[in-house]
Amino acid sequence: MHEKIVELFLQNPDKYVSGEKLSELLNCSRTAVWKHIRRLRGEGYEFESSPRLGYRLIRKPERIDTSKLLDGLRTNVMGRSVHLFERIDSTQTAAHELVRQGAAEGTLVIAEEQFAGRGRMGRKWHSPPGKGIWMSLVLKPRIPLHFSPQLTLLLAVALCRSIGMAANVQAGIKWPNDLLVGGKKVSGILLESNAEDERLKYAIAGIGVSANLAPDDYPEELRDKATSLFIESGKIVDREKLICCFLEQFEHLYDLYHDQGFAPIRLMWEALNVSLHRPVRVHSSKGTVEGFAESIDDLGALIIRLADGQKVKMYSGDVEIYPANI
């Protein structure tokens, strides 16, 4: 039914089609037509509606084109094998399964929609169809397990730089894994590792970028906390271009990391961060710590100076930055 409705609008470009006509052509009630239009909107189709004229298709969702992505890619390893799913529970789950089947480093899993996308600490990641970049990248770094937090910071630097280049939006990094624009979250990173004898066998880097979401695409509880590159720039983001840019930036920094260690990555991260040198509150599984965020150490831990001058290291947690508006 959805395909028939879309075909009718494509046969009448830039024209209104009345609910009555749609009802007759599709042999269903006008209420059923309204429900189908609502579902199509949820899939990324944009309609203009008028009580007297009916509905007009303004824009249909643009699907990610893997051929265009691969043609524009300038990497040796990252993204050279791509698996694209229309709808999937989580790209993380699919990537883990591909590794079990022998997937090579750099294998990329992308979904147009996730119905069980996950963030850190088991949280659900809002990833509606056709509007964002929901992807997972297979990594096989040559580092000990306790260095893995450095990878999250490396990923954040590559993503922050690529968003500036490809979308002309200046984002900042909030420790450890969020990208913010105007104090609102625009992207998140989830690193899941598999280790043996304290050495990483592989890691899956899950990356979510709210690229082309409109304000109405967010549930009410997220509208004050989240934003998108489209909302911030007023322009539709070329998702293939942004993915290519990220993969190229990441491969360059990943090679630099293996060659020179964490020091150059740390300097880049500090230049892009928005959570250092500020009063913060960090919530973790061990409780809440309040203090002044001074720096990160060589493993990527956040160093907090407490009110009594004592310093503590945080290896994971959620950061609240004060003042709230940044």
Short mmCIF file of C-alpha atoms in Angstrom, two decimals, residues 37-293:
data_model
loop_
_atom_site.label_atom_id
_atom_site.label_comp_id
_atom_site.label_asym_id
_atom_site.label_seq_id
_atom_site.Cartn_x
_atom_site.Cartn_y
_atom_site.Cartn_z
CA ILE A 37 0.49 9.10 5.19
CA ARG A 38 1.46 9.31 8.86
CA ARG A 39 3.51 6.10 8.58
CA LEU A 40 5.23 7.37 5.45
CA ARG A 41 6.15 10.55 7.31
CA GLY A 42 7.72 8.34 9.95
CA GLU A 43 9.82 6.75 7.20
CA GLY A 44 11.20 10.12 6.10
CA TYR A 45 8.68 11.23 3.46
CA GLU A 46 7.64 14.88 3.82
CA PHE A 47 4.11 15.94 2.89
CA GLU A 48 2.33 19.27 2.86
CA SER A 49 -1.32 18.93 3.81
CA SER A 50 -4.32 21.21 3.20
CA PRO A 51 -7.90 20.60 4.44
CA ARG A 52 -9.29 21.56 1.02
CA LEU A 53 -6.58 20.34 -1.36
CA GLY A 54 -5.30 17.13 0.22
CA TYR A 55 -1.64 16.11 0.33
CA ARG A 56 1.43 17.11 -1.67
CA LEU A 57 4.72 15.20 -1.58
CA ILE A 58 7.52 17.67 -0.85
CA ARG A 59 10.48 15.34 -0.45
CA LYS A 60 11.10 11.64 -0.38
CA PRO A 61 13.91 10.20 1.75
CA GLU A 62 17.25 9.77 0.06
CA ARG A 63 18.68 6.35 0.74
CA ILE A 64 22.38 5.87 1.28
CA ASP A 65 23.99 4.77 -1.98
CA THR A 66 26.85 2.35 -1.34
CA SER A 67 28.14 2.75 -4.91
CA LYS A 68 28.39 6.51 -4.44
CA LEU A 69 30.02 5.98 -1.06
CA LEU A 70 32.67 3.60 -2.37
CA ASP A 71 33.34 5.78 -5.42
CA GLY A 72 34.01 8.76 -3.16
CA LEU A 73 36.12 6.90 -0.61
CA ARG A 74 39.85 7.60 -0.40
CA THR A 75 41.00 5.03 2.15
CA ASN A 76 43.08 1.90 2.04
CA VAL A 77 41.25 -0.10 4.72
CA MET A 78 38.38 1.71 6.40
CA GLY A 79 35.00 1.20 4.73
CA ARG A 80 36.32 -0.96 1.92
CA SER A 81 33.70 -3.59 2.77
CA VAL A 82 30.21 -2.16 3.35
CA HIS A 83 27.04 -3.89 4.55
CA LEU A 84 23.92 -1.73 4.21
CA PHE A 85 20.65 -2.66 5.92
CA GLU A 86 17.30 -0.98 5.37
CA ARG A 87 16.10 -1.82 8.89
CA ILE A 88 17.94 -3.68 11.61
CA ASP A 89 17.93 -4.04 15.38
CA SER A 90 21.45 -2.63 15.83
CA THR A 91 24.48 -2.19 13.59
CA GLN A 92 26.60 -3.20 16.61
CA THR A 93 24.96 -6.62 16.76
CA ALA A 94 25.42 -7.14 13.01
CA ALA A 95 29.08 -6.07 13.16
CA HIS A 96 29.87 -8.53 15.98
CA GLU A 97 28.29 -11.31 13.93
CA LEU A 98 30.32 -10.35 10.84
CA VAL A 99 33.54 -10.52 12.88
CA ARG A 100 32.59 -14.03 14.00
CA GLN A 101 32.24 -14.87 10.30
CA GLY A 102 35.74 -13.53 9.60
CA ALA A 103 35.12 -9.88 8.67
CA ALA A 104 38.29 -7.86 8.14
CA GLU A 105 39.29 -4.65 9.85
CA GLY A 106 37.54 -1.66 8.32
CA THR A 107 34.30 -3.52 7.60
CA LEU A 108 31.44 -1.03 7.86
CA VAL A 109 27.82 -1.75 8.77
CA ILE A 110 25.25 0.95 8.00
CA ALA A 111 21.50 0.99 8.65
CA GLU A 112 18.84 3.35 7.35
CA GLU A 113 16.90 2.59 10.53
CA GLN A 114 17.60 0.84 13.84
CA PHE A 115 14.71 -0.34 15.97
CA ALA A 116 16.94 -1.32 18.91
CA GLY A 117 19.93 1.00 18.50
CA ARG A 118 21.93 1.25 21.68
CA GLY A 119 24.11 3.83 23.34
CA ARG A 120 26.32 3.67 26.40
CA MET A 121 25.10 2.05 29.61
CA GLY A 122 22.38 0.15 27.77
CA ARG A 123 20.48 3.27 26.73
CA LYS A 124 18.36 3.23 23.60
CA TRP A 125 19.63 5.34 20.71
CA HIS A 126 16.99 7.25 18.75
CA SER A 127 17.65 6.34 15.10
CA PRO A 128 14.66 6.97 12.80
CA PRO A 129 14.72 5.95 9.12
CA GLY A 130 16.48 7.87 6.37
CA LYS A 131 17.54 10.83 8.51
CA GLY A 132 20.78 9.90 10.25
CA ILE A 133 24.04 8.03 10.02
CA TRP A 134 23.80 4.86 12.07
CA MET A 135 26.92 2.77 11.53
CA SER A 136 29.45 0.43 13.13
CA LEU A 137 33.08 0.00 12.16
CA VAL A 138 35.19 -3.12 12.79
CA LEU A 139 38.61 -2.37 14.30
CA LYS A 140 41.50 -4.66 15.13
CA PRO A 141 43.97 -2.35 16.88
CA ARG A 142 47.38 -3.51 17.96
CA ILE A 143 47.10 -2.27 21.55
CA PRO A 144 46.60 -3.69 25.07
CA LEU A 145 43.06 -3.79 26.44
CA HIS A 146 43.66 -0.97 28.95
CA PHE A 147 44.43 1.43 26.09
CA SER A 148 40.97 0.97 24.55
CA PRO A 149 39.52 4.22 26.06
CA GLN A 150 41.98 6.08 23.85
CA LEU A 151 40.13 4.76 20.79
CA THR A 152 36.91 6.50 21.83
CA LEU A 153 38.74 9.83 22.02
CA LEU A 154 40.41 9.18 18.66
CA LEU A 155 37.03 8.41 17.08
CA ALA A 156 35.60 11.61 18.55
CA VAL A 157 38.38 13.72 17.04
CA ALA A 158 37.91 12.17 13.60
CA LEU A 159 34.14 12.62 13.76
CA CYS A 160 34.32 16.20 15.02
CA ARG A 161 36.73 17.18 12.26
CA SER A 162 34.70 15.46 9.53
CA ILE A 163 31.45 17.15 10.63
CA GLY A 164 33.17 20.51 10.29
CA MET A 165 34.51 19.64 6.86
CA ALA A 166 31.50 17.90 5.32
CA ALA A 167 28.58 19.67 7.03
CA ASN A 168 30.16 23.03 7.94
CA VAL A 169 28.97 22.66 11.53
CA GLN A 170 31.40 23.28 14.37
CA ALA A 171 30.86 20.66 17.06
CA GLY A 172 32.70 20.18 20.34
CA ILE A 173 33.62 16.97 22.16
CA LYS A 174 32.22 16.23 25.61
CA TRP A 175 34.17 13.55 27.45
CA PRO A 176 34.11 10.71 26.80
CA ASN A 177 31.98 10.08 23.74
CA ASP A 178 29.48 12.82 22.85
CA LEU A 179 29.60 15.60 20.27
CA LEU A 180 27.68 18.76 21.09
CA VAL A 181 26.51 21.80 19.15
CA GLY A 182 25.23 24.66 21.27
CA GLY A 183 25.10 22.40 24.29
CA LYS A 184 22.89 19.82 22.56
CA LYS A 185 23.95 16.34 21.53
CA VAL A 186 24.39 15.77 17.81
CA SER A 187 26.40 12.54 17.85
CA GLY A 188 27.48 9.71 20.10
CA ILE A 189 30.08 6.95 20.06
CA LEU A 190 29.87 3.47 21.57
CA LEU A 191 32.99 1.28 21.67
CA GLU A 192 32.49 -2.43 22.41
CA SER A 193 35.58 -4.60 22.81
CA ASN A 194 36.47 -8.27 22.74
CA ALA A 195 39.73 -9.21 24.45
CA GLU A 196 41.88 -12.20 25.29
CA ASP A 197 44.84 -12.22 27.72
CA GLU A 198 44.54 -8.44 28.23
CA ARG A 199 44.93 -7.79 24.51
CA LEU A 200 42.21 -6.57 22.23
CA LYS A 201 41.08 -9.12 19.67
CA TYR A 202 38.79 -6.59 18.05
CA ALA A 203 36.58 -3.57 18.80
CA ILE A 204 33.34 -2.39 17.27
CA ALA A 205 32.96 1.38 17.04
CA GLY A 206 29.29 2.33 16.95
CA ILE A 207 28.67 5.84 15.65
CA GLY A 208 25.40 7.72 15.51
CA VAL A 209 25.09 11.10 13.84
CA SER A 210 21.81 13.00 13.82
CA ALA A 211 22.29 14.30 10.31
CA ASN A 212 18.98 15.37 8.76
CA LEU A 213 16.48 15.08 11.59
CA ALA A 214 13.92 17.90 11.92
CA PRO A 215 12.67 19.03 15.33
CA ASP A 216 9.50 16.96 14.95
CA ASP A 217 11.59 13.81 14.43
CA TYR A 218 12.59 13.84 18.09
CA PRO A 219 10.38 12.58 20.89
CA GLU A 220 9.33 15.27 23.34
CA GLU A 221 11.82 14.18 26.01
CA LEU A 222 14.80 14.68 23.66
CA ARG A 223 13.98 18.03 22.06
CA ASP A 224 15.75 20.10 24.72
CA LYS A 225 18.78 17.78 24.74
CA ALA A 226 19.40 16.82 21.11
CA THR A 227 19.91 18.56 17.79
CA SER A 228 20.89 17.65 14.23
CA LEU A 229 23.28 18.95 11.62
CA PHE A 230 20.27 19.99 9.52
CA ILE A 231 18.74 21.96 12.38
CA GLU A 232 22.04 23.72 13.04
CA SER A 233 23.01 24.48 9.44
CA GLY A 234 19.64 24.72 7.70
CA LYS A 235 20.99 22.47 4.95
CA ILE A 236 20.45 18.82 4.11
CA VAL A 237 23.62 16.86 4.80
CA ASP A 238 25.08 14.62 2.12
CA ARG A 239 25.37 11.47 4.21
CA GLU A 240 27.70 9.61 1.84
CA LYS A 241 30.06 12.59 1.80
CA LEU A 242 30.10 12.77 5.59
CA ILE A 243 30.71 9.03 5.97
CA CYS A 244 33.59 9.18 3.47
CA CYS A 245 35.09 12.17 5.22
CA PHE A 246 34.90 10.46 8.60
CA LEU A 247 36.49 7.24 7.34
CA GLU A 248 39.34 9.17 5.74
CA GLN A 249 39.94 11.28 8.84
CA PHE A 250 39.77 8.25 11.08
CA GLU A 251 42.17 6.15 8.97
CA HIS A 252 44.71 8.98 8.97
CA LEU A 253 44.52 9.41 12.77
CA TYR A 254 44.41 5.66 13.39
CA ASP A 255 47.67 5.22 11.45
CA LEU A 256 49.19 8.17 13.32
CA TYR A 257 48.11 6.61 16.61
CA HIS A 258 49.80 3.31 15.82
CA ASP A 259 52.91 5.12 14.65
CA GLN A 260 53.30 7.84 17.33
CA GLY A 261 51.04 6.77 20.18
CA PHE A 262 48.31 8.72 21.96
CA ALA A 263 50.18 12.03 22.48
CA PRO A 264 49.22 13.74 19.17
CA ILE A 265 45.63 12.47 19.45
CA ARG A 266 45.41 13.86 22.97
CA LEU A 267 46.46 17.32 21.80
CA MET A 268 43.84 17.31 19.04
CA TRP A 269 41.15 16.12 21.46
CA GLU A 270 41.98 18.86 23.96
CA ALA A 271 41.71 21.49 21.21
CA LEU A 272 38.19 20.31 20.31
CA ASN A 273 36.81 19.53 23.76
CA VAL A 274 34.10 21.46 25.60
CA SER A 275 34.30 19.70 28.97
CA LEU A 276 37.77 20.60 30.28
CA HIS A 277 38.61 23.56 32.54
CA ARG A 278 35.04 23.76 33.77
CA PRO A 279 33.02 22.74 36.82
CA VAL A 280 31.45 19.34 36.15
CA ARG A 281 29.41 16.62 37.77
CA VAL A 282 30.23 13.06 36.69
CA HIS A 283 27.74 10.25 37.24
CA SER A 284 29.17 6.73 37.16
CA SER A 285 28.31 3.27 38.43
CA LYS A 286 30.34 4.09 41.57
CA GLY A 287 28.43 7.26 42.37
CA THR A 288 28.59 10.98 41.57
CA VAL A 289 31.70 13.17 41.64
CA GLU A 290 31.64 16.97 41.51
CA GLY A 291 34.66 19.11 40.84
CA PHE A 292 36.75 20.90 38.24
CA ALA A 293 37.68 19.02 35.04
#
